[in-house]
Coordinates of C-alpha atoms in Angstrom, one line a residue:
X779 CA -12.5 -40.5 3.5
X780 CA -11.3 -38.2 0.8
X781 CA -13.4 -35.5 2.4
X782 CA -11.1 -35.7 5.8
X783 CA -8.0 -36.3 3.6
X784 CA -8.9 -32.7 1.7
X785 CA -9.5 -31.1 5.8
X786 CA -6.4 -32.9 6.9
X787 CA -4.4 -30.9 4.6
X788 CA -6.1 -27.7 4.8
X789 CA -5.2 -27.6 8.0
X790 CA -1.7 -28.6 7.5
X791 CA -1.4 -25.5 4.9
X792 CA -3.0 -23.5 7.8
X793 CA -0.6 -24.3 10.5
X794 CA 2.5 -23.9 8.0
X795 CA 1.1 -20.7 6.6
X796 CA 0.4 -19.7 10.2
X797 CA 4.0 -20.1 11.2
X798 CA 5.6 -18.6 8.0
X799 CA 4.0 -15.5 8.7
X800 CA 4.6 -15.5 12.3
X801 CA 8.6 -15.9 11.7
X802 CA 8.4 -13.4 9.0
X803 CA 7.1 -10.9 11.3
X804 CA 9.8 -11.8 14.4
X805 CA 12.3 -11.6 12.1
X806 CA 11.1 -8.0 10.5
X807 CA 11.0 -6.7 14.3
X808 CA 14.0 -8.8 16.0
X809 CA 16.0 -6.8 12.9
X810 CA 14.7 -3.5 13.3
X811 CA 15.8 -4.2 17.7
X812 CA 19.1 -5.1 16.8
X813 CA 19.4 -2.1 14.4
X814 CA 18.2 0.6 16.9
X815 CA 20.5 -1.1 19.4
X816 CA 23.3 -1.0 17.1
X817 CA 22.9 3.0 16.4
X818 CA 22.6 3.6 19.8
X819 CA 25.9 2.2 20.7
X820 CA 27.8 3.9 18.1
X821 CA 25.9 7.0 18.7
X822 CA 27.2 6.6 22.5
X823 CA 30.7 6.0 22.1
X824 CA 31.6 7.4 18.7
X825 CA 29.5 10.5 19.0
X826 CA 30.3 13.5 16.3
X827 CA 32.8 16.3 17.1
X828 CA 30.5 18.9 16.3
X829 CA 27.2 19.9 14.3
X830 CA 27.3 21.4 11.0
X831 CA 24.9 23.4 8.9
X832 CA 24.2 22.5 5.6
X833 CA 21.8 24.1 3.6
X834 CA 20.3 21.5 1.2
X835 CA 20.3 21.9 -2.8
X836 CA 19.8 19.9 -5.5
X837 CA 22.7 19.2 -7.9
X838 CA 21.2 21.8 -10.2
X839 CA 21.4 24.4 -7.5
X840 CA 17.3 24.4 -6.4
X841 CA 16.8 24.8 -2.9
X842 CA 15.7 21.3 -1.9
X843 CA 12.9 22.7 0.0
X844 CA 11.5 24.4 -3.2
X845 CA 10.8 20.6 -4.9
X846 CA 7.1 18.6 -4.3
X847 CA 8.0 16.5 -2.3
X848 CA 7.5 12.7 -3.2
X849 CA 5.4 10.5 -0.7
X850 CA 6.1 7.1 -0.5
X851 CA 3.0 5.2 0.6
X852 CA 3.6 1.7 2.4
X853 CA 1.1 -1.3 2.1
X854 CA -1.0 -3.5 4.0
X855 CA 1.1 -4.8 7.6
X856 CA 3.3 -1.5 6.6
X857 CA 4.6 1.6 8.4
X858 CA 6.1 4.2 7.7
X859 CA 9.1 6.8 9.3
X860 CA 9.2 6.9 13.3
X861 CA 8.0 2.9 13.5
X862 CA 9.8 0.2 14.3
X863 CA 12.9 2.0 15.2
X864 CA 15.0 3.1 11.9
X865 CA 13.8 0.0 10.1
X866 CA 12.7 1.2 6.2
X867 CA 9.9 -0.3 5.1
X868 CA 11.0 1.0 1.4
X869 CA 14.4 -0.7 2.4
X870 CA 16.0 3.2 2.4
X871 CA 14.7 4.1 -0.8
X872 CA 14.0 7.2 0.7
X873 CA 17.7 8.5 0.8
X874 CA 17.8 9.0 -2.7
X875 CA 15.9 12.2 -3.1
X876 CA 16.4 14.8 -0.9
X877 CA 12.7 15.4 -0.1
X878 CA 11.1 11.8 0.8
X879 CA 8.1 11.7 3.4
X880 CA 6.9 8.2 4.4
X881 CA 3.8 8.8 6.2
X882 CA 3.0 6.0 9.3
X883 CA -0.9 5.3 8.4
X884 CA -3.1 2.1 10.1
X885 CA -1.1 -0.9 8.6
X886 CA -4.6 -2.8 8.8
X887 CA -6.8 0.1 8.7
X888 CA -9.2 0.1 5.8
X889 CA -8.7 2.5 2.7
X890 CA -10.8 5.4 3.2
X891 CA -9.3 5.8 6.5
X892 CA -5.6 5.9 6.0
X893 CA -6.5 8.1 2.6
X894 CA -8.1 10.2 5.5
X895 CA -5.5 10.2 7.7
X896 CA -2.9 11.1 4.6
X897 CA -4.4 13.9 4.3
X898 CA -3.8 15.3 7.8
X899 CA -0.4 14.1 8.1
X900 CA 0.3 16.7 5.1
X901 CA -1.7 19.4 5.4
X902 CA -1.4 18.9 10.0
X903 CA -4.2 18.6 12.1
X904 CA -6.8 16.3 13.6
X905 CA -7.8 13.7 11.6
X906 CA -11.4 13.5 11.0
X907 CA -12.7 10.7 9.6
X908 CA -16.3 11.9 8.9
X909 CA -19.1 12.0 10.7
X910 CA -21.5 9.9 8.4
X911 CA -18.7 7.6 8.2
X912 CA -17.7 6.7 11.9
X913 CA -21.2 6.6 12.9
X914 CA -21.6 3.4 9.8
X915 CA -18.4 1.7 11.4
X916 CA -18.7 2.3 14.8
X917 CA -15.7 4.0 15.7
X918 CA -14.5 7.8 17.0
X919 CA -14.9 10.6 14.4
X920 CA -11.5 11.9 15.4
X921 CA -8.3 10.3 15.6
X922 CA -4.4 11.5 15.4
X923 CA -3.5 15.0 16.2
X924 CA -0.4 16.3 14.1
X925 CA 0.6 19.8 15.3
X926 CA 2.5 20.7 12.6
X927 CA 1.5 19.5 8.7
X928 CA 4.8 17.9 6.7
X929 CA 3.6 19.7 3.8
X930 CA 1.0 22.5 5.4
X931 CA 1.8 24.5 2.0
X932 CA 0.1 21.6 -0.1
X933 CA -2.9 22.8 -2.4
X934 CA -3.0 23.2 -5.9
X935 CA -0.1 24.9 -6.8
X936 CA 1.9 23.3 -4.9
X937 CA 0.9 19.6 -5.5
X938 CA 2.8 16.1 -4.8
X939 CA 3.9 13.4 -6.1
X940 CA 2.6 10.0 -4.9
X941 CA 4.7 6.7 -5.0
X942 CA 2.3 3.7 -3.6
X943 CA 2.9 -0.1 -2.8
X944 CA 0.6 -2.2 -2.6
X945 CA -2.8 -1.1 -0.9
X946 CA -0.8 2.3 -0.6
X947 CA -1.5 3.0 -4.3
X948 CA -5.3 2.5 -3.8
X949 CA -5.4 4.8 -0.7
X950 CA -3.7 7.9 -3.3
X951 CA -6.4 7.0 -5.7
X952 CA -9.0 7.6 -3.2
X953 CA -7.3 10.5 -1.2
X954 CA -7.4 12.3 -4.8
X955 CA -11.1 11.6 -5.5
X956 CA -11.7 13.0 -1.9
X957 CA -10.0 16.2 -2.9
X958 CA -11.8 16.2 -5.9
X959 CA -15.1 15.9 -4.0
X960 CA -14.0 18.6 -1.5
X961 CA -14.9 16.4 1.0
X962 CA -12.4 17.4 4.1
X963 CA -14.6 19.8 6.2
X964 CA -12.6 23.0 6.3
X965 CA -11.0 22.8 3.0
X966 CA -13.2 23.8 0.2
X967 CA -10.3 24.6 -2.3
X968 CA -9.1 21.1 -2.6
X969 CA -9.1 19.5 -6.1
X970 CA -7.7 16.6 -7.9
X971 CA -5.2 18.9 -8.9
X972 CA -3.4 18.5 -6.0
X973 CA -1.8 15.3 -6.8
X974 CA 0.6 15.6 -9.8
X975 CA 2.0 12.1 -10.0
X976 CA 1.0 8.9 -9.0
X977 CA 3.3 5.9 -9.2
X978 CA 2.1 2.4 -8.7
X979 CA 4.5 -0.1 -7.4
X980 CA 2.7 -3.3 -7.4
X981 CA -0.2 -1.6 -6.7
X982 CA -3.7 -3.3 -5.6
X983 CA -6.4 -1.4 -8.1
X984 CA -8.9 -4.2 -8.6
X985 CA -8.6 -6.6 -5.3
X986 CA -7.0 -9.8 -5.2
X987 CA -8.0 -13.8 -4.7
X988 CA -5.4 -14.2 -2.4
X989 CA -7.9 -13.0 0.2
X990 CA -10.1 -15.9 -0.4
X991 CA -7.2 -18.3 0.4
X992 CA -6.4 -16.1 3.6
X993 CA -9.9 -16.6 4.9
X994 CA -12.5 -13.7 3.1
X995 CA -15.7 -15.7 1.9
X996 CA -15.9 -15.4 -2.1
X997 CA -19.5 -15.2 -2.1
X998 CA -19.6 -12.0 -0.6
X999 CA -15.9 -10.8 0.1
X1000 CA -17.1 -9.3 3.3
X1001 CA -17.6 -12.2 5.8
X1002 CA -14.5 -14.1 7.2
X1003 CA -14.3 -17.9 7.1
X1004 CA -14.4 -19.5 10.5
X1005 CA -11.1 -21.2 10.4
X1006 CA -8.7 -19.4 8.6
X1007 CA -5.5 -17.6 8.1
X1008 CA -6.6 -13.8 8.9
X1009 CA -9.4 -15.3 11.8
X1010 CA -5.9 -15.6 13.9
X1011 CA -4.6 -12.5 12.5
X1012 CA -7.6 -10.9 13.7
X1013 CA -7.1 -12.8 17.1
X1014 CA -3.4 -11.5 17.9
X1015 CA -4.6 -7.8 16.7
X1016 CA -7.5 -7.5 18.7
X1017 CA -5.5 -8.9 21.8
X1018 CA -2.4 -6.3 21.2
X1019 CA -5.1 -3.7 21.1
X1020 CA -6.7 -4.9 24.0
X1021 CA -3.0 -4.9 25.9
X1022 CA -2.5 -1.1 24.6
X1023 CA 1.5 -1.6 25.9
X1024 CA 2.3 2.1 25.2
X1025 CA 6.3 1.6 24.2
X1026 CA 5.3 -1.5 22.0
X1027 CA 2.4 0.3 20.3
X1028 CA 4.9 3.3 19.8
X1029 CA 6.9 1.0 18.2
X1030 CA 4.3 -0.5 16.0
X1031 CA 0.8 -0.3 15.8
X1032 CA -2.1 -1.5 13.5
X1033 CA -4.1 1.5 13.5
X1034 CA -7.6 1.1 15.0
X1035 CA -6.6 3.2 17.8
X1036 CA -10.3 5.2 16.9
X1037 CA -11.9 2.0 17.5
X1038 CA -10.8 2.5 21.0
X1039 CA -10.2 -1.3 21.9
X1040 CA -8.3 -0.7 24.9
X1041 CA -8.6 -2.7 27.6
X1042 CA -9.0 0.6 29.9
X1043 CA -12.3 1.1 27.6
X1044 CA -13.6 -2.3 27.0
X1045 CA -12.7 -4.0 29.7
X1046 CA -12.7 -8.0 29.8
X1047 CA -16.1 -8.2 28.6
X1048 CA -15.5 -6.0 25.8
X1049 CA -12.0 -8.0 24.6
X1050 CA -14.5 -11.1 24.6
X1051 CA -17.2 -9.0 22.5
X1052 CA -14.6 -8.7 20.3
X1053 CA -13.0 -11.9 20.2
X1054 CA -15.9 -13.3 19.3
X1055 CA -16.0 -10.7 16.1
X1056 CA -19.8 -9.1 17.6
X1057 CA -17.4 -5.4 18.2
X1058 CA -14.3 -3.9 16.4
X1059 CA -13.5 -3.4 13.4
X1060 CA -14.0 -6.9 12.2
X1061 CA -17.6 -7.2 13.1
X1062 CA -17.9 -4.1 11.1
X1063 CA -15.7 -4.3 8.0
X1064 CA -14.2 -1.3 7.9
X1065 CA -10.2 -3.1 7.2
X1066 CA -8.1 -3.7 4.9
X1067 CA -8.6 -7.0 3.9
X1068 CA -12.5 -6.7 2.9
X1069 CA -10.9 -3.6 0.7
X1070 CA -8.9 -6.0 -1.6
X1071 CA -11.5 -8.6 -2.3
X1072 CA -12.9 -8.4 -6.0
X1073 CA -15.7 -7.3 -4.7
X1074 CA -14.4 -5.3 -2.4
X1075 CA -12.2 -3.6 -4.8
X1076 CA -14.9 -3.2 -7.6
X1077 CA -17.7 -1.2 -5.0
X1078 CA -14.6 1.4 -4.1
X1079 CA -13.4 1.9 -8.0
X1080 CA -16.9 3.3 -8.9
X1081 CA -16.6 6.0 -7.6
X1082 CA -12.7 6.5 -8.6
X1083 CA -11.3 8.5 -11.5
X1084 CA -8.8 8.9 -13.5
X1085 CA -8.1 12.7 -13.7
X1086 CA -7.1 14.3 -17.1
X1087 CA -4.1 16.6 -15.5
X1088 CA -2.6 13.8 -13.4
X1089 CA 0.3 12.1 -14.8
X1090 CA -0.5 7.9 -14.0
X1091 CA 2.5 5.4 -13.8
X1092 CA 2.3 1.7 -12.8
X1093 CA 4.6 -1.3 -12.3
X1094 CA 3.1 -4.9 -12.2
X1095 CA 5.1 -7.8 -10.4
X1096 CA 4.8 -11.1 -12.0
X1097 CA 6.5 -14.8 -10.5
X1098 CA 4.5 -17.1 -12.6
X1099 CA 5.3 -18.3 -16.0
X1100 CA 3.2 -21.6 -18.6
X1101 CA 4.3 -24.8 -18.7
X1102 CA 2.2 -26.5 -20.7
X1103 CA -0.8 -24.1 -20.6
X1104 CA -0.4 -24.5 -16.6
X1105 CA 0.1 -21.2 -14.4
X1106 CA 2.8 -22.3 -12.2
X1107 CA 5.5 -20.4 -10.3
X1108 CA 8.6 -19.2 -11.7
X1109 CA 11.0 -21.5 -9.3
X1110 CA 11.3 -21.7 -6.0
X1111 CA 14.1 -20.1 -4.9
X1112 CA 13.4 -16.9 -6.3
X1113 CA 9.9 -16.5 -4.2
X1114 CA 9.8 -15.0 -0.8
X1115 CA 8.9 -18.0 1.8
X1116 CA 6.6 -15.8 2.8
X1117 CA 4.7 -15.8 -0.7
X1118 CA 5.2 -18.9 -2.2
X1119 CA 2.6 -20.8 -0.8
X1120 CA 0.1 -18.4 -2.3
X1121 CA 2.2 -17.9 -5.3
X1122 CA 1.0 -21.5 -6.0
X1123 CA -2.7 -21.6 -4.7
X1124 CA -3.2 -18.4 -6.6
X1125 CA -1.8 -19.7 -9.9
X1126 CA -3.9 -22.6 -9.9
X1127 CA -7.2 -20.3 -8.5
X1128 CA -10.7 -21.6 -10.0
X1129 CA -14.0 -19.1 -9.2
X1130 CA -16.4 -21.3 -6.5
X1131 CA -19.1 -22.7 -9.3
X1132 CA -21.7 -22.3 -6.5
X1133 CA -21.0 -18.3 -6.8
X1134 CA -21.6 -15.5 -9.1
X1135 CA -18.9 -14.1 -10.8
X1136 CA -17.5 -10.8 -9.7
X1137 CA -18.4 -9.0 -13.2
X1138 CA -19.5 -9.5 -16.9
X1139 CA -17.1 -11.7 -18.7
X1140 CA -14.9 -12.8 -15.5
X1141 CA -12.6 -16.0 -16.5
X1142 CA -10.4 -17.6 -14.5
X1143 CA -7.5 -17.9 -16.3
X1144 CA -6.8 -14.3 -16.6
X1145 CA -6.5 -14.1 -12.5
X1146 CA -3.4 -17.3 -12.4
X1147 CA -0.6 -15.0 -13.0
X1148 CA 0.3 -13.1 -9.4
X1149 CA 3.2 -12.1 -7.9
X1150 CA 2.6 -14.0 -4.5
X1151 CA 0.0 -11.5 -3.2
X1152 CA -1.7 -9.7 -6.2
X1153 CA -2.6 -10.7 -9.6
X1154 CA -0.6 -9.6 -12.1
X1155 CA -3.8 -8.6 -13.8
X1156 CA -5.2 -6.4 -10.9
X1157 CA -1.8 -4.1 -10.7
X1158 CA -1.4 -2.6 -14.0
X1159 CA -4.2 -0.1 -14.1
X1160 CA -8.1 0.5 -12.5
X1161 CA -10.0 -2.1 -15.3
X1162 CA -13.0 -3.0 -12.9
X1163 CA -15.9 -2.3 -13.0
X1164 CA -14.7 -0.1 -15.7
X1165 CA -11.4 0.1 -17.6
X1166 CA -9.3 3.6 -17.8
X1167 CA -7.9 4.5 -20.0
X1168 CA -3.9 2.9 -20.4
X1169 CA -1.2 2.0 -21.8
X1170 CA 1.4 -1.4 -22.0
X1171 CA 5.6 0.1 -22.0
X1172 CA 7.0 -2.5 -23.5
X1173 CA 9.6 -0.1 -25.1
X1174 CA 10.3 3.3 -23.2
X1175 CA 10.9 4.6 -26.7
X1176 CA 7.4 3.8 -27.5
X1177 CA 6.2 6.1 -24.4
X1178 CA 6.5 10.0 -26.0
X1179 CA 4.8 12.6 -25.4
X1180 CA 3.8 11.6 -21.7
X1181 CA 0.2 12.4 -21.3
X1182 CA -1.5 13.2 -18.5
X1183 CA -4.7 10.8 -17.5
X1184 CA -3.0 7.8 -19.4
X1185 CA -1.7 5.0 -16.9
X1186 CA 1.5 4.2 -18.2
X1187 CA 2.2 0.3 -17.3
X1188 CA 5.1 -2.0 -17.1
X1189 CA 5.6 -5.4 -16.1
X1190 CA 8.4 -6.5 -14.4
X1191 CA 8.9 -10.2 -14.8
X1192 CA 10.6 -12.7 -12.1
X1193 CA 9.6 -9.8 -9.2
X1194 CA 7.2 -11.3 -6.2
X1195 CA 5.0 -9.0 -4.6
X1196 CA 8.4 -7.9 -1.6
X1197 CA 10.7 -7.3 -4.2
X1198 CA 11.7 -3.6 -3.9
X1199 CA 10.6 -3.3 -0.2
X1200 CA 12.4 -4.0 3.1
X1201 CA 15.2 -6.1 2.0
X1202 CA 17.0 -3.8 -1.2
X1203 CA 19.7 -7.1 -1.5
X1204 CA 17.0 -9.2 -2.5
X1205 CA 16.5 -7.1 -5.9
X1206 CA 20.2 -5.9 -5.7
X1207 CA 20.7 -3.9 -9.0
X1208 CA 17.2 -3.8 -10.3
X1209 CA 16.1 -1.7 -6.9
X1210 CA 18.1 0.8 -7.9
X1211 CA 17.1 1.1 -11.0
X1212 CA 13.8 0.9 -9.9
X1213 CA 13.7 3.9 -7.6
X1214 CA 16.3 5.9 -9.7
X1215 CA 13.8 5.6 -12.2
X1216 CA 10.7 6.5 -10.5
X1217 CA 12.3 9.6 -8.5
X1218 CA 14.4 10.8 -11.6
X1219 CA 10.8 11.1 -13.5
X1220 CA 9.4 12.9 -10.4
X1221 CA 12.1 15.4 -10.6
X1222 CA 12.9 16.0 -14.3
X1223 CA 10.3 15.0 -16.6
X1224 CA 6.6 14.8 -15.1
X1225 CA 5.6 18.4 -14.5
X1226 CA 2.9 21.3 -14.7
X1227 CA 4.1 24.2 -16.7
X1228 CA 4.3 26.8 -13.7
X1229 CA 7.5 27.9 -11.4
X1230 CA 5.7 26.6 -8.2
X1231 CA 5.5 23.0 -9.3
X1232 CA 8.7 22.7 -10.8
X1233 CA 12.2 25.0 -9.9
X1234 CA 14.1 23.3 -12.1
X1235 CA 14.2 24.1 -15.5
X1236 CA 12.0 21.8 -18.0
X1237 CA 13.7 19.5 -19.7
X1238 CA 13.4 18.6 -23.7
X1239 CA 11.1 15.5 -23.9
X1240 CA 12.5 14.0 -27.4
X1241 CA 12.6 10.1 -26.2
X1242 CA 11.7 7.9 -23.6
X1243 CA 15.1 6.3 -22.6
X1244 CA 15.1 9.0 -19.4
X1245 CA 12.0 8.4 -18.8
X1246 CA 12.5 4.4 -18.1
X1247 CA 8.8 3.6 -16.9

């Protein structure tokens, strides 16, 4: 009896979870409708007198186009510039520096493919995504063509600055160990050393158990549960795949457009090969979600460095507090519908006693504070298998001389995972000071000593309170 008491509400949580997520994402793509629809009829009937000219500086008088440029890196169900109409993902963080790219990579897609595809999008081209590779995963070796690079000039002396969310700060990490490794055929100068910054915003280094509530098995954090959370995620993908409705894929895709699920391809039989997980990206593993399982998460980071010449900064979001010794949620109001449900389930997370633990020393308690998607624990810096080297900012003061191949932490309290992306009135003040922050650093204080990196003149580092980490 207890037994079908314990299924009864699992399936209840399914169903609501289910829905939540389903009204989330209408009401992400009925706004970004009514906003396109909105700037085309002013564009129609209050259209501009005339064009002007403007050639773009700085307010210290650098050509614009002389700065790195800062690329803001979206997470998991993300998208970037030229999807979903003139909807921000970054919720316009963009507009506050003058030279902002927000590439559009898979929003399901697994790491080492959107890290490939990053690259291309800069430097122009097709993406390759490796022979040895595709072959593994079952899927085309060549994917988007970009005729013309956003950053073609890109290479060691003229490096970049990365600002990632989510997953999007894992993809950097491993976009810069494939420069390091030289392993884009065609360009044997690349190096770590063309990433100058990388900025963490709530960034997924060492995986997440909210993946075993969505439906990854913990034994293995490969294999998908039969019932589950991401089994009908991976039912409505594989269907809009299937549909390949050009003007709604132009609007937004998933990615695995090099899987070539179309239904001009696979035909009926191949959409049930599929549905039934035997083809597609699924069957094989090569997504996102079997990325950001603990185990998932540990396989990729040993092979990851940190580099000695890179400057490392990272943000942790936290919306759970103690009561008692209990991990609970900081309120309820304050959490994202979307998250709170797994706010809860994650704070109150116990390891399977049936399993092996993920590593050497693994307890439970230190994985109960999240932020409604990630543990606080996992965002702060790469600690698993092995720790790099970091730092905790408690005080900015405390933070001088920057080094390079430190990461430089924060943690922002009362912030869930959604904070400071697509809805800026939902952290009113502090998004501001968020991105002020991060782009001022970008710009003023993190650089290499040589003209091409920086134009502007090199500031005197003598405290920490204009470097706010």
């Amino acid at each position: 009896m207890i037994r079908w008491w314990i299924y009864a509400l699992q399936l209840a949580e399914l169903i609501v979870s289910s829905l939540v997520h389903m009204l989330y994402g209408l009401y992400i793509f009925s706004t970004a409708v009514a906003g396109d629809l909105s700037q085309n009829l002013s564009e129609r009937f209050f259209k501009a007198n005339g064009n002007l000219e403007v050639k773009r500086e700085d307010p210290s008088g650098t050509n614009v186009d002389d700065l790195p440029p800062i690329v803001l890196v979206h997470g998991i169900f993300g998208f970037g510039k030229g999807k979903l109409g003139s909807f921000s993902y970054f919720a316009g963080a963009e507009k506050k520096d003058e030279r902002v790219l927000v590439p559009d990579l898979g929003s399901l897609t697994s790491i080492y493919d959107r890290a490939r595809e990053l690259f291309y999008y800069l430097k122009g081209g097709q993406v390759d995504y490796g022979e040895e590779h595709s072959k593994a995963y079952g899927h085309s070796q060549f994917g988007r063509i970009y005729e013309q690079g956003h950053y073609p000039e890109w290479d060691e002396d003229h490096p970049i600055h990365f600002v990632g969310h989510s997953a999007g700060a894992q993809v950097v990490r491993v976009l810069q160990q494939m420069l390091s490794d030289k392993e884009f055929k065609g360009y044997e100068n690349t190096s770590e050393h063309w990433v100058l910054s990388i900025t963490s915003l709530s960034g997924a280094f060492n995986g997440t158990t909210r993946t075993y509530f969505d439906g990854m098995q913990p034994d293995d954090g490969k294999t998908m549960k039969p019932v589950s959370l991401i089994q009908l995620c991976r039912i409505g993908v594989v269907i809009y795949d299937w549909l390949d409705i050009p003007w709604l894929k132009a609007y937004y895709n998933f990615g695995f457009d090099h899987f070539n699920m179309s239904r001009k391809k696979l035909g009926l039989w191949g959409l049930v090969d599929c549905l039934l997980g035997n083809e597609g990206p699924f069957a094989t593993g090569d997504w996102i979600l079997s990325d950001l399982t603990l185990q998932g998460s540990i396989e990729m980071n040993r092979r990851l460095q940190t580099f000695p010449n890179t400057f490392y900064f990272s943000y942790a979001t936290k919306r759970t507090r103690k009561i008692l010794g209990v991990t609970v949620p900081s309120g309820i109001l304050g959490i994202h519908p979307l998250l709170f449900i797994r706010a809860l389930q994650m704070s109150q997370w116990r390891h399977p006693p049936d399993v092996p633990p993920p590593y050497k020393g693994y307890r439970d308690e230190d994985w109960q504070d999240n932020d409604g998607a990630l543990n606080t624990i996992s965002m702060t810096h790469p600690r698993l298998p092995i720790e790099h080297p970091s730092r905790l900012v408690v005080d900015d003061s405390e933070c001088l001389p920057l080094q390079p191949g430190i990461w430089y932490y924060k943690i922002i309290v009362e912030a869930d995972h959604i904070l400071f992306i697509v809805n800026r009135d939902r952290a009113r003040v502090q998004f501001d000071l968020m991105y002020d922050t991060i782009f001022e650093r970008c710009r003023k204080h993190v650089f290499r000593k040589t003209p091409q990196t920086l134009p502007n003149q090199a500031l005197s580092l003598n405290n920490c309170n204009n470097n706010s980490l």
